[in-house]
Coordinates of N, CA and C in Angstrom, one line a residue:
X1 N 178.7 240.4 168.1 CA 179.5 240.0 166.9 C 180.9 239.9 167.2
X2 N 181.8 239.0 166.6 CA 182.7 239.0 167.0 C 183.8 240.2 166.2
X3 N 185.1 240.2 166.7 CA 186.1 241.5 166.1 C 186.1 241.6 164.6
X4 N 186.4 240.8 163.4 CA 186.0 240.0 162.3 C 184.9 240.8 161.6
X5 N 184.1 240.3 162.2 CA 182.3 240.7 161.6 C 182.6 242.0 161.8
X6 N 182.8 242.4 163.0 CA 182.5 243.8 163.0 C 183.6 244.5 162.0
X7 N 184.8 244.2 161.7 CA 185.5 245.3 160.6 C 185.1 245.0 159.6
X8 N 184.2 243.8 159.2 CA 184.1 243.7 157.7 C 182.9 244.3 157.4
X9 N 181.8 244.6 158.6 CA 180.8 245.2 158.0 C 181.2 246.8 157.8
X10 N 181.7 247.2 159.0 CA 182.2 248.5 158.9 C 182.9 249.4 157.1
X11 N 183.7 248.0 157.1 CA 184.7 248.1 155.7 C 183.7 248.2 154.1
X12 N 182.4 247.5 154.3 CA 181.5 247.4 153.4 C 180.6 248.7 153.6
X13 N 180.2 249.2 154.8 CA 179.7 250.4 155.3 C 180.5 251.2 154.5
X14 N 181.7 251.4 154.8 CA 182.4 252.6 153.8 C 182.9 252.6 152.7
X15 N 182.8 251.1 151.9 CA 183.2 250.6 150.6 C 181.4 251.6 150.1
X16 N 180.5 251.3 150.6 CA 179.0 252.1 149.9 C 178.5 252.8 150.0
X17 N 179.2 253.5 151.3 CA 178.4 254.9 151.6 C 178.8 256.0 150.4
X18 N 177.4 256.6 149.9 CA 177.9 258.0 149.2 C 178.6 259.3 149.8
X19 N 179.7 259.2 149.0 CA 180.2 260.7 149.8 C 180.1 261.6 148.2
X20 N 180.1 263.1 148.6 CA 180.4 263.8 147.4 C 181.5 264.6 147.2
X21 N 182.3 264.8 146.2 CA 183.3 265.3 145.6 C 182.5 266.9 145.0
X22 N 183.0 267.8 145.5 CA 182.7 269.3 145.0 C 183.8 269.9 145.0
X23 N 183.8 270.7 143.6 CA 184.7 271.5 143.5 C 184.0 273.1 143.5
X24 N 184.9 273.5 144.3 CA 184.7 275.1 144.3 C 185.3 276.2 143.6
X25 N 185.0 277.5 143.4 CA 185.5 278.0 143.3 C 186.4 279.3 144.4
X26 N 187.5 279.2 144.9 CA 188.0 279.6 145.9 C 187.7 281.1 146.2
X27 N 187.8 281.5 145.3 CA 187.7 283.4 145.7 C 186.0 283.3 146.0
X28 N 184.8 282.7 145.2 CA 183.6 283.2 145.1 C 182.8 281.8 145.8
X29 N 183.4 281.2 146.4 CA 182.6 279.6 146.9 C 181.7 279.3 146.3
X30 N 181.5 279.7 144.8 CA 180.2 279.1 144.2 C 180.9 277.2 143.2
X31 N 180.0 276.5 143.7 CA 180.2 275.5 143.0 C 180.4 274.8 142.1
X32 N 181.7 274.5 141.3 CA 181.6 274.5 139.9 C 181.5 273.3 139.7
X33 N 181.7 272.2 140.3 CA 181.4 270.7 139.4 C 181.1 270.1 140.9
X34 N 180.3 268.8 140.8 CA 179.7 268.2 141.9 C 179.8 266.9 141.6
X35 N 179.8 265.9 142.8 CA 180.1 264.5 142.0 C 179.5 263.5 143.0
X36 N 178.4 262.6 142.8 CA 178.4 261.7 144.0 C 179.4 260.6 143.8
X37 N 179.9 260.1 144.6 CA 180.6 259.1 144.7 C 180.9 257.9 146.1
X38 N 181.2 256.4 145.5 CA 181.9 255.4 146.7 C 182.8 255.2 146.4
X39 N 183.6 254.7 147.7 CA 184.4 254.3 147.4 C 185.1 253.0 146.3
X40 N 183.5 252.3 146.4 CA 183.4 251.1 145.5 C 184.0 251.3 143.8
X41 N 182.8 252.2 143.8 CA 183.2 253.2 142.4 C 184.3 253.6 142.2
X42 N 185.1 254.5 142.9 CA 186.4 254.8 142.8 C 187.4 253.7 142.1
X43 N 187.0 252.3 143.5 CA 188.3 251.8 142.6 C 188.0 251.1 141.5
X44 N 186.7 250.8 141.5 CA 186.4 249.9 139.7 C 186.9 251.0 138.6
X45 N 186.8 252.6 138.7 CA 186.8 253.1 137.9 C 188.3 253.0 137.7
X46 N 189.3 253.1 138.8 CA 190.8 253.0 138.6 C 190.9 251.9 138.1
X47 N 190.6 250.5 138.5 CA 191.5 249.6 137.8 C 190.8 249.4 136.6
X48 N 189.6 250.2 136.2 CA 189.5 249.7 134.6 C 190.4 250.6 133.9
X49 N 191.0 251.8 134.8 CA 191.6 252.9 133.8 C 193.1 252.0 133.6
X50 N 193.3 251.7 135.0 CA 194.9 250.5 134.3 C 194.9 249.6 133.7
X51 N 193.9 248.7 133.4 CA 193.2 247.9 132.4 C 193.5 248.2 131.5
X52 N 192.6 249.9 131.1 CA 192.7 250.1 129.5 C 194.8 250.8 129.4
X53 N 194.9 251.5 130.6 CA 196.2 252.2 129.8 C 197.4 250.9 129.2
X54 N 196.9 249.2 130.2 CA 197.9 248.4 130.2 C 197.5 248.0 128.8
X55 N 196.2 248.1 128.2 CA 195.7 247.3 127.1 C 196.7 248.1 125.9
X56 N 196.5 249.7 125.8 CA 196.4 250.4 124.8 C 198.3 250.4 125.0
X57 N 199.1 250.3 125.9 CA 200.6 250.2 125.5 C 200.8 249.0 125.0
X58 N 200.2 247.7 125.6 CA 200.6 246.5 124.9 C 200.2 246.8 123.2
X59 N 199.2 246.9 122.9 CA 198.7 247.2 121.3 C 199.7 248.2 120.7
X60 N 200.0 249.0 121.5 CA 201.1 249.9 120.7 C 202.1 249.1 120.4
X61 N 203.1 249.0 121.8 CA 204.4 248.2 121.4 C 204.1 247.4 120.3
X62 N 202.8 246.2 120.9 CA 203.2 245.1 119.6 C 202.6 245.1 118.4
X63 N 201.8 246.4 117.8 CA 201.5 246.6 116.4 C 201.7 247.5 115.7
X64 N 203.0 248.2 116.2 CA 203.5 249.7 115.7 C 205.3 249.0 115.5
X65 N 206.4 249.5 114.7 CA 207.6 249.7 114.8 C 208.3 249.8 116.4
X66 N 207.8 250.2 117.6 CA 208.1 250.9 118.5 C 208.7 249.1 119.1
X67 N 208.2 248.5 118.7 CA 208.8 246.8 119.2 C 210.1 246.6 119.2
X68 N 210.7 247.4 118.3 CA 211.7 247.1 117.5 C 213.3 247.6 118.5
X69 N 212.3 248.2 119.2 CA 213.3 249.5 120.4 C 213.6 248.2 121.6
X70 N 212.7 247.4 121.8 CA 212.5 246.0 123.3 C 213.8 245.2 123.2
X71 N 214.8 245.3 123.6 CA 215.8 243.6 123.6 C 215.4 242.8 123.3
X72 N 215.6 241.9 122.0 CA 215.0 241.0 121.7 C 214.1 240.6 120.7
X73 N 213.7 241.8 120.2 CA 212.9 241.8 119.1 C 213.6 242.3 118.2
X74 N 213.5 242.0 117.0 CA 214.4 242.1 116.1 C 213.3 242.7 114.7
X75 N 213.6 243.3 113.9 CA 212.8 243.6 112.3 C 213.5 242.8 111.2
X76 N 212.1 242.3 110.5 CA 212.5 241.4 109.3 C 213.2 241.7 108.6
X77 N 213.4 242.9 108.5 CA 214.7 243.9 107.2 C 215.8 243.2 107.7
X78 N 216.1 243.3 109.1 CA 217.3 243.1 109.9 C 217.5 241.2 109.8
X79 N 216.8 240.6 110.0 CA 216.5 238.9 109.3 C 217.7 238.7 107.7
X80 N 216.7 239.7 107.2 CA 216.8 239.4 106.1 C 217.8 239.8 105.7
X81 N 218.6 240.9 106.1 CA 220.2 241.5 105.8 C 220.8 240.6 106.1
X82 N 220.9 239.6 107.7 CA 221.8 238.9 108.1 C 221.7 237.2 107.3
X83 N 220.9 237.3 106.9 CA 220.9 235.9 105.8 C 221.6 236.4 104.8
X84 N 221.5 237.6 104.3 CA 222.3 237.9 102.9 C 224.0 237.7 103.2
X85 N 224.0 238.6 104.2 CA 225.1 238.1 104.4 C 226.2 237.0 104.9
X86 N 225.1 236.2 106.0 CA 225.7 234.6 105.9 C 226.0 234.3 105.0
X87 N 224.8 234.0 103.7 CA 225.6 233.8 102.6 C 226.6 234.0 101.6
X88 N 226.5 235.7 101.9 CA 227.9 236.0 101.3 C 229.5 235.4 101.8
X89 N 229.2 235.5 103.6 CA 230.3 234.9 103.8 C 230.7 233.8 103.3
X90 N 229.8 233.1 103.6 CA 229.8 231.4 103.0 C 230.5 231.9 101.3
X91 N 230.0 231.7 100.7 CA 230.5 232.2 99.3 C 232.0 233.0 99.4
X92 N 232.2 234.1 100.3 CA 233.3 234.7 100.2 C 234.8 233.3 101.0
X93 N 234.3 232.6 101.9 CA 235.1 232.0 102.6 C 235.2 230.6 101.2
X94 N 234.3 230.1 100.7 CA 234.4 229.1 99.6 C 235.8 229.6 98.6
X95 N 235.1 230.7 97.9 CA 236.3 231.2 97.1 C 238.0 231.5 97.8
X96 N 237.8 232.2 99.1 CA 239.4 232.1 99.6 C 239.9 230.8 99.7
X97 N 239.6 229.4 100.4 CA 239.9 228.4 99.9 C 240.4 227.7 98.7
X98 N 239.5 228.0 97.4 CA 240.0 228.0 96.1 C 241.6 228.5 96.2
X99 N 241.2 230.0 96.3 CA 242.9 230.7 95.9 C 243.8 230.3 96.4
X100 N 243.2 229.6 98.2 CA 244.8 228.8 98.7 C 245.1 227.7 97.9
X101 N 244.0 226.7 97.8 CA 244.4 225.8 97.1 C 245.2 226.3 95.5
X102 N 245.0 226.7 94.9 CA 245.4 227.0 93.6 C 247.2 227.3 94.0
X103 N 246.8 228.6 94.7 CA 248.3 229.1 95.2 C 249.1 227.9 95.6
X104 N 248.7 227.4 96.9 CA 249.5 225.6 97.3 C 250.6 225.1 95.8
X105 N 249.2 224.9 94.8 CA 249.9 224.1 93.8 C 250.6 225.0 93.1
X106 N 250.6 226.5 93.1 CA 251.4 227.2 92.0 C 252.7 226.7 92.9
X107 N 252.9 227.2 93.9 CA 254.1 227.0 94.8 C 255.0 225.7 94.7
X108 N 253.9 224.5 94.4 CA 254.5 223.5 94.0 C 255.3 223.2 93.3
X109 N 254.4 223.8 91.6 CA 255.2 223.9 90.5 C 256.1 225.1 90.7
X110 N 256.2 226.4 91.4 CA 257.2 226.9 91.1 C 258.8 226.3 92.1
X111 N 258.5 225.5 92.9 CA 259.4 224.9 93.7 C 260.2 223.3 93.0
X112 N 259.3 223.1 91.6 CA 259.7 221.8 91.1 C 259.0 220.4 92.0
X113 N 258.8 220.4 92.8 CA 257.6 219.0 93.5 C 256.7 218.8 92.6
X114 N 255.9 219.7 91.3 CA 255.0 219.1 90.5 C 255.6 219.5 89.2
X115 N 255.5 218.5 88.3 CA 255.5 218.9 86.9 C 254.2 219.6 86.6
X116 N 255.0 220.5 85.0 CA 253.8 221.7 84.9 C 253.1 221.0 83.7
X117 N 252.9 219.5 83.2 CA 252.3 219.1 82.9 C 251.3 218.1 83.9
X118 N 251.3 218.1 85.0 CA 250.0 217.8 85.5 C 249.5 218.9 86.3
X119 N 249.7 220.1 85.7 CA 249.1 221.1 86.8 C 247.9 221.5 86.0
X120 N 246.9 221.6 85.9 CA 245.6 221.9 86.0 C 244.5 222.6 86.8
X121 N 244.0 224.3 86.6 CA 243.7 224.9 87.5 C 241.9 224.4 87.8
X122 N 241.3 223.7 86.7 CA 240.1 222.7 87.1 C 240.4 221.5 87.7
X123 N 241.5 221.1 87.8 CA 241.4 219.7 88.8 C 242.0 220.2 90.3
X124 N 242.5 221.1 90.2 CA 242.9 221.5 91.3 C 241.1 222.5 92.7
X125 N 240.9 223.3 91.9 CA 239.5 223.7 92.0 C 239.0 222.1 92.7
X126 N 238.7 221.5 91.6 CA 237.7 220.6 91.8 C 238.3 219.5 93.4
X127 N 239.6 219.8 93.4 CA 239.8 218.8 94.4 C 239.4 219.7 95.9
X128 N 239.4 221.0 95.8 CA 239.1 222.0 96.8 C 237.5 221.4 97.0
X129 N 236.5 221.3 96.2 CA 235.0 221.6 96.6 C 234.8 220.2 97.2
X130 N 233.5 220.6 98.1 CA 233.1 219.0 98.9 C 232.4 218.4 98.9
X131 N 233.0 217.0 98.6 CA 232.3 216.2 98.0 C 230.0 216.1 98.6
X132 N 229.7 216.2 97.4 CA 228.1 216.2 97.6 C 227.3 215.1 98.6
X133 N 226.3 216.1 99.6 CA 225.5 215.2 100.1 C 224.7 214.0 99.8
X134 N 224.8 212.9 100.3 CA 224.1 211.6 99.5 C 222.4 212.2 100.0
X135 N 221.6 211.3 99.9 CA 220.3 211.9 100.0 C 219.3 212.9 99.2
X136 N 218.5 212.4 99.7 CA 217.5 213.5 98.8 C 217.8 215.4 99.7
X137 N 218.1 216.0 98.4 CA 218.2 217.6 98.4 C 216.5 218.0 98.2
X138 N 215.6 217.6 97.2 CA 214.5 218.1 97.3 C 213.6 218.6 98.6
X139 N 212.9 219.8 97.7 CA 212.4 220.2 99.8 C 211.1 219.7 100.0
X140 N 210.4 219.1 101.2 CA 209.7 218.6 101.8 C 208.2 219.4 101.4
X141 N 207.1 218.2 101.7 CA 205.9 219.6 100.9 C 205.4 220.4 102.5
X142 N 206.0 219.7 103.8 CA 205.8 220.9 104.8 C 206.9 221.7 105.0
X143 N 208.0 221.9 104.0 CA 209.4 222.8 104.0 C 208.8 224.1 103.0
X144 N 208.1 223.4 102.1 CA 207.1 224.4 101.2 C 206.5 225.2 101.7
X145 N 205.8 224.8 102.4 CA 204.0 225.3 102.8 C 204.9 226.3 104.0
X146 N 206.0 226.0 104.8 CA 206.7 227.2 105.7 C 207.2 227.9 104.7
X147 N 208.0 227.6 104.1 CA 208.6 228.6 103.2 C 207.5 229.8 102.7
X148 N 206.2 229.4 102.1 CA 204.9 230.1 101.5 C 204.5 230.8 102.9
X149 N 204.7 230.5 104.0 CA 203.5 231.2 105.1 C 205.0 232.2 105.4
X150 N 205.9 232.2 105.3 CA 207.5 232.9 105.9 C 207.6 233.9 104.9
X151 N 207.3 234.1 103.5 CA 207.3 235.0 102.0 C 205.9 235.5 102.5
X152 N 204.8 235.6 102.9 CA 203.4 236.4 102.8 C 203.6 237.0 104.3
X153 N 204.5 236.1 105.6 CA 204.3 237.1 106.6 C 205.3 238.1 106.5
X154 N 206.6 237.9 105.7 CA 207.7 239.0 105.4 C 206.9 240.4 103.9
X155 N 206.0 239.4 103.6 CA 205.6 240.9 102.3 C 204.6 241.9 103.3
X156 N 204.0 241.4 104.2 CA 202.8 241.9 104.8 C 203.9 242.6 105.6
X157 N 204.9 242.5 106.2 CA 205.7 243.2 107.6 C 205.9 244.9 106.4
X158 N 206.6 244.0 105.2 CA 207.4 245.3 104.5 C 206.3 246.2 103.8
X159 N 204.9 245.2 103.8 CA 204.1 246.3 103.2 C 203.7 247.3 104.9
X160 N 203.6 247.0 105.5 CA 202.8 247.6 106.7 C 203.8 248.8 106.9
X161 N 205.4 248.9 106.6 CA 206.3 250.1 107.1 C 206.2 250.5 105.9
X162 N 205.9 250.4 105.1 CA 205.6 251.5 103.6 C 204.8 252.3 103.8

């Protein structure tokens, strides 16, 4: 046989031979647990145990709060605070606008550049906001159907940490 053959039979020789695992007791040498075993056995038993431990942390991380700890993952509360607040900004930066504008024109009239008969704090407003998108604003019936599946996966997240 050539060098080859011979280590792979050897290797399969000792992947199947039974050996046994005994445990003793050291002061009294009586035998307390006994175990036949291969090597074969051994490692199927190991890599199913990394199997399951790799199964049972994935399942953890991704169906427990503990996600929330990963870079990158973020919680819907946390979504949903930072929309609130986009919009506030938005809203809060609309209104400062206004006041400049308004202010601009008080400045005017109090400098004499505008008579205080064409000063008007609705025309002035109105010339601040911008002018409306042409097109349809109505929302799409697949802008719907996201919107509906985005509301039942955000009720289901907030019911599950309750």
């Amino acid at each position: 046989m050539s060098k080859k053959g011979l280590k792979r039979q050897q290797l399969k020789e000792n992947l199947f031979n039974k050996r046994r695992l005994i445990i003793l007791n050291e002061d009294t040498f009586e035998e307390t647990f006994s175990l036949k075993l291969t090597l074969m056995n051994v490692f199927v038993v190991l890599g199913l145990g990394a199997i399951f431990i790799i199964f049972v942390t994935t399942f953890i991380i991704a169906f427990t709060p503990l996600r929330e700890f990963i870079p990158g993952y973020s919680s819907s509360k946390l979504k949903r605070d930072a929309t609130e607040l986009a919009l506030k900004s938005d809203s809060l930066s609309r209104a400062l606008e206004q006041n400049e504008a308004y202010i601009k024109s008080l400045k005017k009239v109090l400098t004499g550049e505008l008579e205080f008969a064409k000063f008007n704090k609705d025309s002035i407003l109105s010339s601040v906001d911008e002018a409306p998108v042409e097109g349809s604003l109505s929302a799409s019936k697949e802008e719907l159907d996201l919107r509906k599946t985005v509301n039942k996966e955000e009720q289901k997240a907030s019911k599950k940490k309750k």
